[in-house]
Amino acid sequence: MAKKDLLSIYDLSLKEIKNLLSKAFELKKKRKPLDVFRGKTLGLMLEKPSTRTMVSFSAAMVQLGGTPIFLNIEKMQRSRGESIHDTAIVLSRYLDGLMIRAFKHSDIEEFAKYSTVPVINGLTDREHPCQILADVMTMMEFHKITNPSDLKKIKVVYIGDGNNIANSLLAIASVLGMDLTLIAPKEYLTNRELLNKSLEYISKSKAQIKVTSDINAIDNADVIYTDVWTSMGFEAEEKKRKKLFTPYQVNAELLKKASSKCIVLHCLPAVRGEEISEDIMAKYEDSIFAQAQNRLHAQKAVLLQFLK
Ligand code: CP
Ligand code: NVA
């Protein structure tokens, strides 16, 4: 059977997303280690720092009976200019799968092109699909939604940079038919190409997607999701970003506009006092840390599906 990669949420059909969510909930409930991947290896190749992605994938692999292998990029020949082409072919001959965190989305596309084993996106400048599966799980848990088709009943607002998180959220909302509002300063709204892509799915799923710079669009939100103002790789813009994003901080004043049952999500790591105030971070830590925990269960479901 041909290998399948997970580079984007759009690599998953509606049915596959539903199956992954249901598997993740099942695994979370059982908590029992499985022995399905004995003798199998997953390479973890990260160009940028990571806590949750690196550790949840490692733990997930062990709990499924397999072995994660951390690939130290600085010690690999890639750091001396060995091509993606050659690296991908060689790694495929040792490993059963490869989880990559890369600066450039086009680099993991190139890895996937030459790799004969599945490539899983552990974050690029464009998407973070594994994160978003855990996020949707958390929305379902905290709003007591058992069927993903009912996610449309809650209003989800993402406030902040139109980055990898916003892009994957837009993608999953478009496929599942969710009610999603993306709020950011004009310069940092979701990019046009990805918005156009989402339209292909929205016509079928009837998702309600709104993209705006108006902070009042947060009105009645059931979920408020935010992320750092300056993502990894964009540090040169930090000063400019701080200035433009300051009115978009998730704080107590903003939360007054949300619904009474609203939860706050953050993919972490957070910069308290920037995108989220210290008190709101503390008040909503249940949902935020549950979201981080769900990475483990979502990652296990992903591995079971992709690393057959
Ligand atoms: N949310 C997330 O991906 O965290 P890490 O950068 O720690 O992996
Ligand atoms: N948008 C953030 C997410 C970190 C998990 C970044 O890319 O740095």
GROMACS .gro file of C-alpha atoms and ligand atoms in nm:
model
  324
    1MET     CA    1   0.000   0.000   0.000
    2ALA     CA    2   0.130   0.348  -0.087
    3LYS     CA    3   0.250   0.553   0.209
    4LYS     CA    4   0.043   0.851   0.314
    5ASP     CA    5   0.181   1.170   0.468
    6LEU     CA    6   0.023   1.415   0.709
    7LEU     CA    7   0.156   1.753   0.604
    8SER     CA    8  -0.168   1.946   0.624
    9ILE     CA    9  -0.517   1.906   0.768
   10TYR     CA   10  -0.626   1.897   0.404
   11ASP     CA   11  -0.447   1.561   0.370
   12LEU     CA   12  -0.733   1.421   0.580
   13SER     CA   13  -1.085   1.358   0.458
   14LEU     CA   14  -1.383   1.444   0.676
   15LYS     CA   15  -1.416   1.075   0.759
   16GLU     CA   16  -1.047   1.045   0.852
   17ILE     CA   17  -1.067   1.346   1.084
   18LYS     CA   18  -1.371   1.197   1.256
   19ASN     CA   19  -1.198   0.860   1.289
   20LEU     CA   20  -0.882   1.018   1.431
   21LEU     CA   21  -1.082   1.212   1.690
   22SER     CA   22  -1.277   0.908   1.792
   23LYS     CA   23  -0.961   0.695   1.815
   24ALA     CA   24  -0.790   0.964   2.023
   25PHE     CA   25  -1.081   0.971   2.271
   26GLU     CA   26  -1.081   0.591   2.287
   27LEU     CA   27  -0.706   0.584   2.361
   28LYS     CA   28  -0.742   0.855   2.623
   29LYS     CA   29  -1.009   0.652   2.800
   30LYS     CA   30  -0.815   0.324   2.789
   31ARG     CA   31  -0.470   0.459   2.878
   32LYS     CA   32  -0.334   0.105   2.836
   33PRO     CA   33  -0.002   0.070   2.651
   34LEU     CA   34  -0.041  -0.124   2.326
   35ASP     CA   35   0.213  -0.344   2.159
   36VAL     CA   36   0.133  -0.273   1.797
   37PHE     CA   37   0.461  -0.112   1.687
   38ARG     CA   38   0.716  -0.357   1.828
   39GLY     CA   39   1.040  -0.318   1.631
   40LYS     CA   40   0.914  -0.004   1.456
   41THR     CA   41   1.093   0.329   1.469
   42LEU     CA   42   0.982   0.689   1.432
   43GLY     CA   43   1.248   0.951   1.353
   44LEU     CA   44   1.197   1.291   1.517
   45MET     CA   45   1.370   1.563   1.321
   46LEU     CA   46   1.326   1.914   1.458
   47GLU     CA   47   1.476   2.231   1.314
   48LYS     CA   48   1.320   2.445   1.588
   49PRO     CA   49   1.272   2.398   1.964
   50SER     CA   50   0.982   2.188   2.091
   51THR     CA   51   0.850   2.055   2.420
   52ARG     CA   52   0.500   1.924   2.354
   53THR     CA   53   0.545   1.792   2.001
   54MET     CA   54   0.876   1.622   2.067
   55VAL     CA   55   0.777   1.463   2.396
   56SER     CA   56   0.419   1.369   2.308
   57PHE     CA   57   0.534   1.193   1.990
   58SER     CA   58   0.814   1.015   2.179
   59ALA     CA   59   0.583   0.903   2.460
   60ALA     CA   60   0.312   0.805   2.210
   61MET     CA   61   0.554   0.587   2.016
   62VAL     CA   62   0.674   0.411   2.333
   63GLN     CA   63   0.318   0.360   2.459
   64LEU     CA   64   0.236   0.193   2.126
   65GLY     CA   65   0.528  -0.049   2.159
   66GLY     CA   66   0.766   0.125   1.918
   67THR     CA   67   1.081   0.334   1.953
   68PRO     CA   68   1.127   0.706   1.884
   69ILE     CA   69   1.468   0.807   1.754
   70PHE     CA   70   1.566   1.167   1.815
   71LEU     CA   71   1.763   1.297   1.518
   72ASN     CA   72   2.005   1.565   1.623
   73ILE     CA   73   2.001   1.790   1.318
   74GLU     CA   74   2.320   1.970   1.416
   75LYS     CA   75   2.508   1.640   1.412
   76MET     CA   76   2.356   1.523   1.085
   77GLN     CA   77   2.511   1.576   0.743
   78ARG     CA   78   2.211   1.796   0.655
   79SER     CA   79   2.385   2.066   0.861
   80ARG     CA   80   2.677   2.042   0.617
   81GLY     CA   81   2.455   2.068   0.314
   82GLU     CA   82   2.348   1.710   0.237
   83SER     CA   83   2.035   1.739   0.026
   84ILE     CA   84   1.679   1.669   0.140
   85HIS     CA   85   1.658   1.422  -0.150
   86ASP     CA   86   1.946   1.204  -0.024
   87THR     CA   87   1.857   1.240   0.344
   88ALA     CA   88   1.495   1.138   0.285
   89ILE     CA   89   1.590   0.829   0.082
   90VAL     CA   90   1.846   0.712   0.336
   91LEU     CA   91   1.628   0.775   0.644
   92SER     CA   92   1.343   0.584   0.479
   93ARG     CA   93   1.566   0.278   0.471
   94TYR     CA   94   1.610   0.281   0.850
   95LEU     CA   95   1.284   0.420   0.983
   96ASP     CA   96   0.912   0.343   0.962
   97GLY     CA   97   0.807   0.706   0.982
   98LEU     CA   98   0.943   1.055   1.018
   99MET     CA   99   0.801   1.343   1.222
  100ILE     CA  100   0.951   1.672   1.107
  101ARG     CA  101   0.937   2.025   1.250
  102ALA     CA  102   1.071   2.258   0.984
  103PHE     CA  103   1.100   2.627   0.917
  104LYS     CA  104   0.979   2.597   0.558
  105HIS     CA  105   0.668   2.404   0.466
  106SER     CA  106   0.820   2.346   0.122
  107ASP     CA  107   1.103   2.152   0.291
  108ILE     CA  108   0.871   1.895   0.445
  109GLU     CA  109   0.691   1.868   0.112
  110GLU     CA  110   1.027   1.785  -0.043
  111PHE     CA  111   1.102   1.531   0.231
  112ALA     CA  112   0.763   1.371   0.172
  113LYS     CA  113   0.828   1.357  -0.201
  114TYR     CA  114   1.147   1.151  -0.165
  115SER     CA  115   1.069   0.961   0.154
  116THR     CA  116   0.918   0.616   0.112
  117VAL     CA  117   0.788   0.617   0.471
  118PRO     CA  118   0.515   0.849   0.604
  119VAL     CA  119   0.614   1.205   0.690
  120ILE     CA  120   0.419   1.379   0.967
  121ASN     CA  121   0.420   1.755   1.005
  122GLY     CA  122   0.521   1.854   1.358
  123LEU     CA  123   0.485   2.226   1.268
  124THR     CA  124   0.602   2.437   0.979
  125ASP     CA  125   0.562   2.805   0.899
  126ARG     CA  126   0.235   2.710   0.731
  127GLU     CA  127   0.056   2.445   0.939
  128HIS     CA  128   0.046   2.253   1.266
  129PRO     CA  129  -0.205   1.976   1.193
  130CYS     CA  130  -0.128   1.749   1.492
  131GLN     CA  131  -0.182   2.039   1.731
  132ILE     CA  132  -0.518   2.122   1.582
  133LEU     CA  133  -0.651   1.767   1.626
  134ALA     CA  134  -0.577   1.797   2.001
  135ASP     CA  135  -0.742   2.140   2.004
  136VAL     CA  136  -1.064   2.012   1.853
  137MET     CA  137  -1.063   1.725   2.104
  138THR     CA  138  -1.039   1.982   2.383
  139MET     CA  139  -1.325   2.192   2.243
  140MET     CA  140  -1.540   1.879   2.230
  141GLU     CA  141  -1.453   1.772   2.584
  142PHE     CA  142  -1.511   2.110   2.746
  143HIS     CA  143  -1.834   2.176   2.557
  144LYS     CA  144  -1.956   1.815   2.600
  145ILE     CA  145  -1.978   1.750   2.228
  146THR     CA  146  -1.962   1.383   2.135
  147ASN     CA  147  -2.015   1.406   1.760
  148PRO     CA  148  -1.776   1.631   1.561
  149SER     CA  149  -2.074   1.727   1.340
  150ASP     CA  150  -2.207   1.917   1.643
  151LEU     CA  151  -1.899   2.138   1.664
  152LYS     CA  152  -2.091   2.380   1.445
  153LYS     CA  153  -2.305   2.462   1.748
  154ILE     CA  154  -2.024   2.650   1.921
  155LYS     CA  155  -1.867   2.977   1.813
  156VAL     CA  156  -1.488   2.947   1.795
  157VAL     CA  157  -1.278   3.262   1.780
  158TYR     CA  158  -0.907   3.268   1.710
  159ILE     CA  159  -0.751   3.599   1.800
  160GLY     CA  160  -0.392   3.668   1.703
  161ASP     CA  161  -0.141   3.605   1.432
  162GLY     CA  162  -0.270   3.447   1.110
  163ASN     CA  163   0.003   3.184   1.143
  164ASN     CA  164   0.041   2.805   1.130
  165ILE     CA  165  -0.215   2.756   1.410
  166ALA     CA  166  -0.472   2.985   1.247
  167ASN     CA  167  -0.416   2.812   0.913
  168SER     CA  168  -0.471   2.462   1.049
  169LEU     CA  169  -0.771   2.580   1.248
  170LEU     CA  170  -0.919   2.735   0.936
  171ALA     CA  171  -0.858   2.410   0.751
  172ILE     CA  172  -1.023   2.184   1.008
  173ALA     CA  173  -1.314   2.425   1.055
  174SER     CA  174  -1.368   2.431   0.679
  175VAL     CA  175  -1.372   2.053   0.653
  176LEU     CA  176  -1.583   1.991   0.964
  177GLY     CA  177  -1.827   2.277   0.898
  178MET     CA  178  -1.747   2.480   1.209
  179ASP     CA  179  -1.834   2.837   1.307
  180LEU     CA  180  -1.493   3.009   1.314
  181THR     CA  181  -1.396   3.375   1.339
  182LEU     CA  182  -1.034   3.471   1.280
  183ILE     CA  183  -0.937   3.809   1.425
  184ALA     CA  184  -0.603   3.982   1.363
  185PRO     CA  185  -0.459   4.319   1.269
  186LYS     CA  186  -0.492   4.372   0.894
  187GLU     CA  187  -0.124   4.297   0.823
  188TYR     CA  188  -0.145   3.959   0.996
  189LEU     CA  189  -0.474   3.817   0.873
  190THR     CA  190  -0.474   3.468   0.725
  191ASN     CA  191  -0.320   3.462   0.381
  192ARG     CA  192  -0.532   3.482   0.070
  193GLU     CA  193  -0.411   3.155  -0.083
  194LEU     CA  194  -0.520   2.955   0.223
  195LEU     CA  195  -0.850   3.137   0.244
  196ASN     CA  196  -0.916   3.047  -0.118
  197LYS     CA  197  -0.829   2.685  -0.045
  198SER     CA  198  -1.077   2.679   0.244
  199LEU     CA  199  -1.353   2.793   0.009
  200GLU     CA  200  -1.331   2.460  -0.176
  201TYR     CA  201  -1.442   2.287   0.146
  202ILE     CA  202  -1.679   2.548   0.286
  203SER     CA  203  -1.925   2.511   0.000
  204LYS     CA  204  -1.973   2.148   0.099
  205SER     CA  205  -1.941   2.164   0.478
  206LYS     CA  206  -2.138   2.491   0.515
  207ALA     CA  207  -1.877   2.616   0.762
  208GLN     CA  208  -1.929   2.972   0.885
  209ILE     CA  209  -1.592   3.144   0.846
  210LYS     CA  210  -1.534   3.509   0.923
  211VAL     CA  211  -1.202   3.691   0.892
  212THR     CA  212  -1.180   4.038   1.042
  213SER     CA  213  -0.967   4.293   1.226
  214ASP     CA  214  -1.262   4.400   1.439
  215ILE     CA  215  -1.210   4.282   1.794
  216ASN     CA  216  -1.584   4.307   1.862
  217ALA     CA  217  -1.634   4.001   1.645
  218ILE     CA  218  -1.543   3.806   1.959
  219ASP     CA  219  -1.899   3.864   2.077
  220ASN     CA  220  -2.055   3.552   2.233
  221ALA     CA  221  -1.755   3.328   2.166
  222ASP     CA  222  -1.767   2.980   2.320
  223VAL     CA  223  -1.397   2.922   2.256
  224ILE     CA  224  -1.126   3.187   2.242
  225TYR     CA  225  -0.798   3.057   2.108
  226THR     CA  226  -0.478   3.255   2.092
  227ASP     CA  227  -0.111   3.199   2.012
  228VAL     CA  228   0.212   3.395   2.044
  229TRP     CA  229   0.241   3.720   1.852
  230THR     CA  230   0.585   3.624   1.725
  231SER     CA  231   0.620   3.267   1.604
  232MET     CA  232   0.952   3.088   1.575
  233GLY     CA  233   1.135   3.218   1.272
  234PHE     CA  234   0.971   3.563   1.278
  235GLU     CA  235   1.179   3.718   1.557
  236ALA     CA  236   1.300   4.000   1.330
  237GLU     CA  237   0.944   4.141   1.331
  238GLU     CA  238   0.897   4.120   1.707
  239LYS     CA  239   0.891   4.493   1.778
  240LYS     CA  240   0.647   4.573   1.501
  241ARG     CA  241   0.425   4.283   1.599
  242LYS     CA  242   0.409   4.384   1.967
  243LYS     CA  243   0.282   4.726   1.867
  244LEU     CA  244   0.016   4.601   1.627
  245PHE     CA  245  -0.105   4.311   1.842
  246THR     CA  246  -0.133   4.493   2.176
  247PRO     CA  247  -0.504   4.580   2.130
  248TYR     CA  248  -0.568   4.211   2.056
  249GLN     CA  249  -0.455   4.072   2.391
  250VAL     CA  250  -0.681   3.807   2.544
  251ASN     CA  251  -0.762   3.960   2.884
  252ALA     CA  252  -1.045   3.998   3.134
  253GLU     CA  253  -1.192   4.299   2.951
  254LEU     CA  254  -1.211   4.106   2.625
  255LEU     CA  255  -1.359   3.800   2.796
  256LYS     CA  256  -1.658   4.012   2.906
  257LYS     CA  257  -1.782   3.996   2.548
  258ALA     CA  258  -1.764   3.615   2.534
  259SER     CA  259  -2.038   3.367   2.624
  260SER     CA  260  -2.071   3.262   2.988
  261LYS     CA  261  -1.948   2.910   2.906
  262CYS     CA  262  -1.648   3.030   2.706
  263ILE     CA  263  -1.317   2.845   2.741
  264VAL     CA  264  -0.973   2.979   2.649
  265LEU     CA  265  -0.720   2.776   2.452
  266HIS     CA  266  -0.352   2.833   2.383
  267CYS     CA  267  -0.127   2.588   2.200
  268LEU     CA  268   0.168   2.693   2.422
  269PRO     CA  269   0.433   2.807   2.483
  270ALA     CA  270   0.265   3.128   2.601
  271VAL     CA  271   0.409   3.472   2.663
  272ARG     CA  272   0.209   3.591   2.962
  273GLY     CA  273   0.145   3.964   2.944
  274GLU     CA  274   0.157   3.964   2.564
  275GLU     CA  275  -0.105   3.762   2.375
  276ILE     CA  276  -0.269   3.652   2.702
  277SER     CA  277  -0.282   3.828   3.038
  278GLU     CA  278  -0.138   3.657   3.345
  279ASP     CA  279  -0.479   3.631   3.521
  280ILE     CA  280  -0.662   3.485   3.221
  281MET     CA  281  -0.388   3.230   3.168
  282ALA     CA  282  -0.427   3.123   3.532
  283LYS     CA  283  -0.807   3.124   3.522
  284TYR     CA  284  -0.827   2.902   3.214
  285GLU     CA  285  -0.537   2.669   3.283
  286ASP     CA  286  -0.769   2.367   3.299
  287SER     CA  287  -0.859   2.391   2.933
  288ILE     CA  288  -0.510   2.505   2.826
  289PHE     CA  289  -0.327   2.218   2.995
  290ALA     CA  290  -0.593   1.966   2.890
  291GLN     CA  291  -0.522   2.084   2.536
  292ALA     CA  292  -0.149   2.014   2.585
  293GLN     CA  293  -0.229   1.673   2.734
  294ASN     CA  294  -0.452   1.587   2.440
  295ARG     CA  295  -0.149   1.613   2.213
  296LEU     CA  296  -0.041   1.271   2.346
  297HIS     CA  297  -0.373   1.104   2.263
  298ALA     CA  298  -0.406   1.277   1.926
  299GLN     CA  299  -0.050   1.182   1.836
  300LYS     CA  300  -0.118   0.818   1.921
  301ALA     CA  301  -0.422   0.820   1.694
  302VAL     CA  302  -0.215   0.979   1.416
  303LEU     CA  303   0.063   0.720   1.452
  304LEU     CA  304  -0.184   0.430   1.446
  305GLN     CA  305  -0.341   0.569   1.131
  306PHE     CA  306  -0.025   0.665   0.941
  307LEU     CA  307   0.247   0.427   1.060
  308LYS     CA  308   0.078   0.102   0.973
  309CP      N1  309   0.230   2.352   2.090
  309CP      C1  310   0.348   2.301   2.052
  309CP      O1  311   0.366   2.251   1.942
  309CP      O2  312   0.444   2.308   2.147
  309CP      P1  313   0.598   2.276   2.127
  309CP      O3  314   0.656   2.387   2.043
  309CP      O4  315   0.652   2.273   2.265
  309CP      O5  316   0.611   2.144   2.056
  310NVA     N1  317   0.286   2.970   1.617
  310NVA     C1  318   0.384   2.916   1.708
  310NVA     C2  319   0.338   2.783   1.756
  310NVA     C3  320   0.431   2.715   1.853
  310NVA     C4  321   0.383   2.581   1.892
  310NVA     C5  322   0.519   2.907   1.638
  310NVA     O1  323   0.521   2.868   1.521
  310NVA     O2  324   0.620   2.941   1.698
   0.00000   0.00000   0.00000
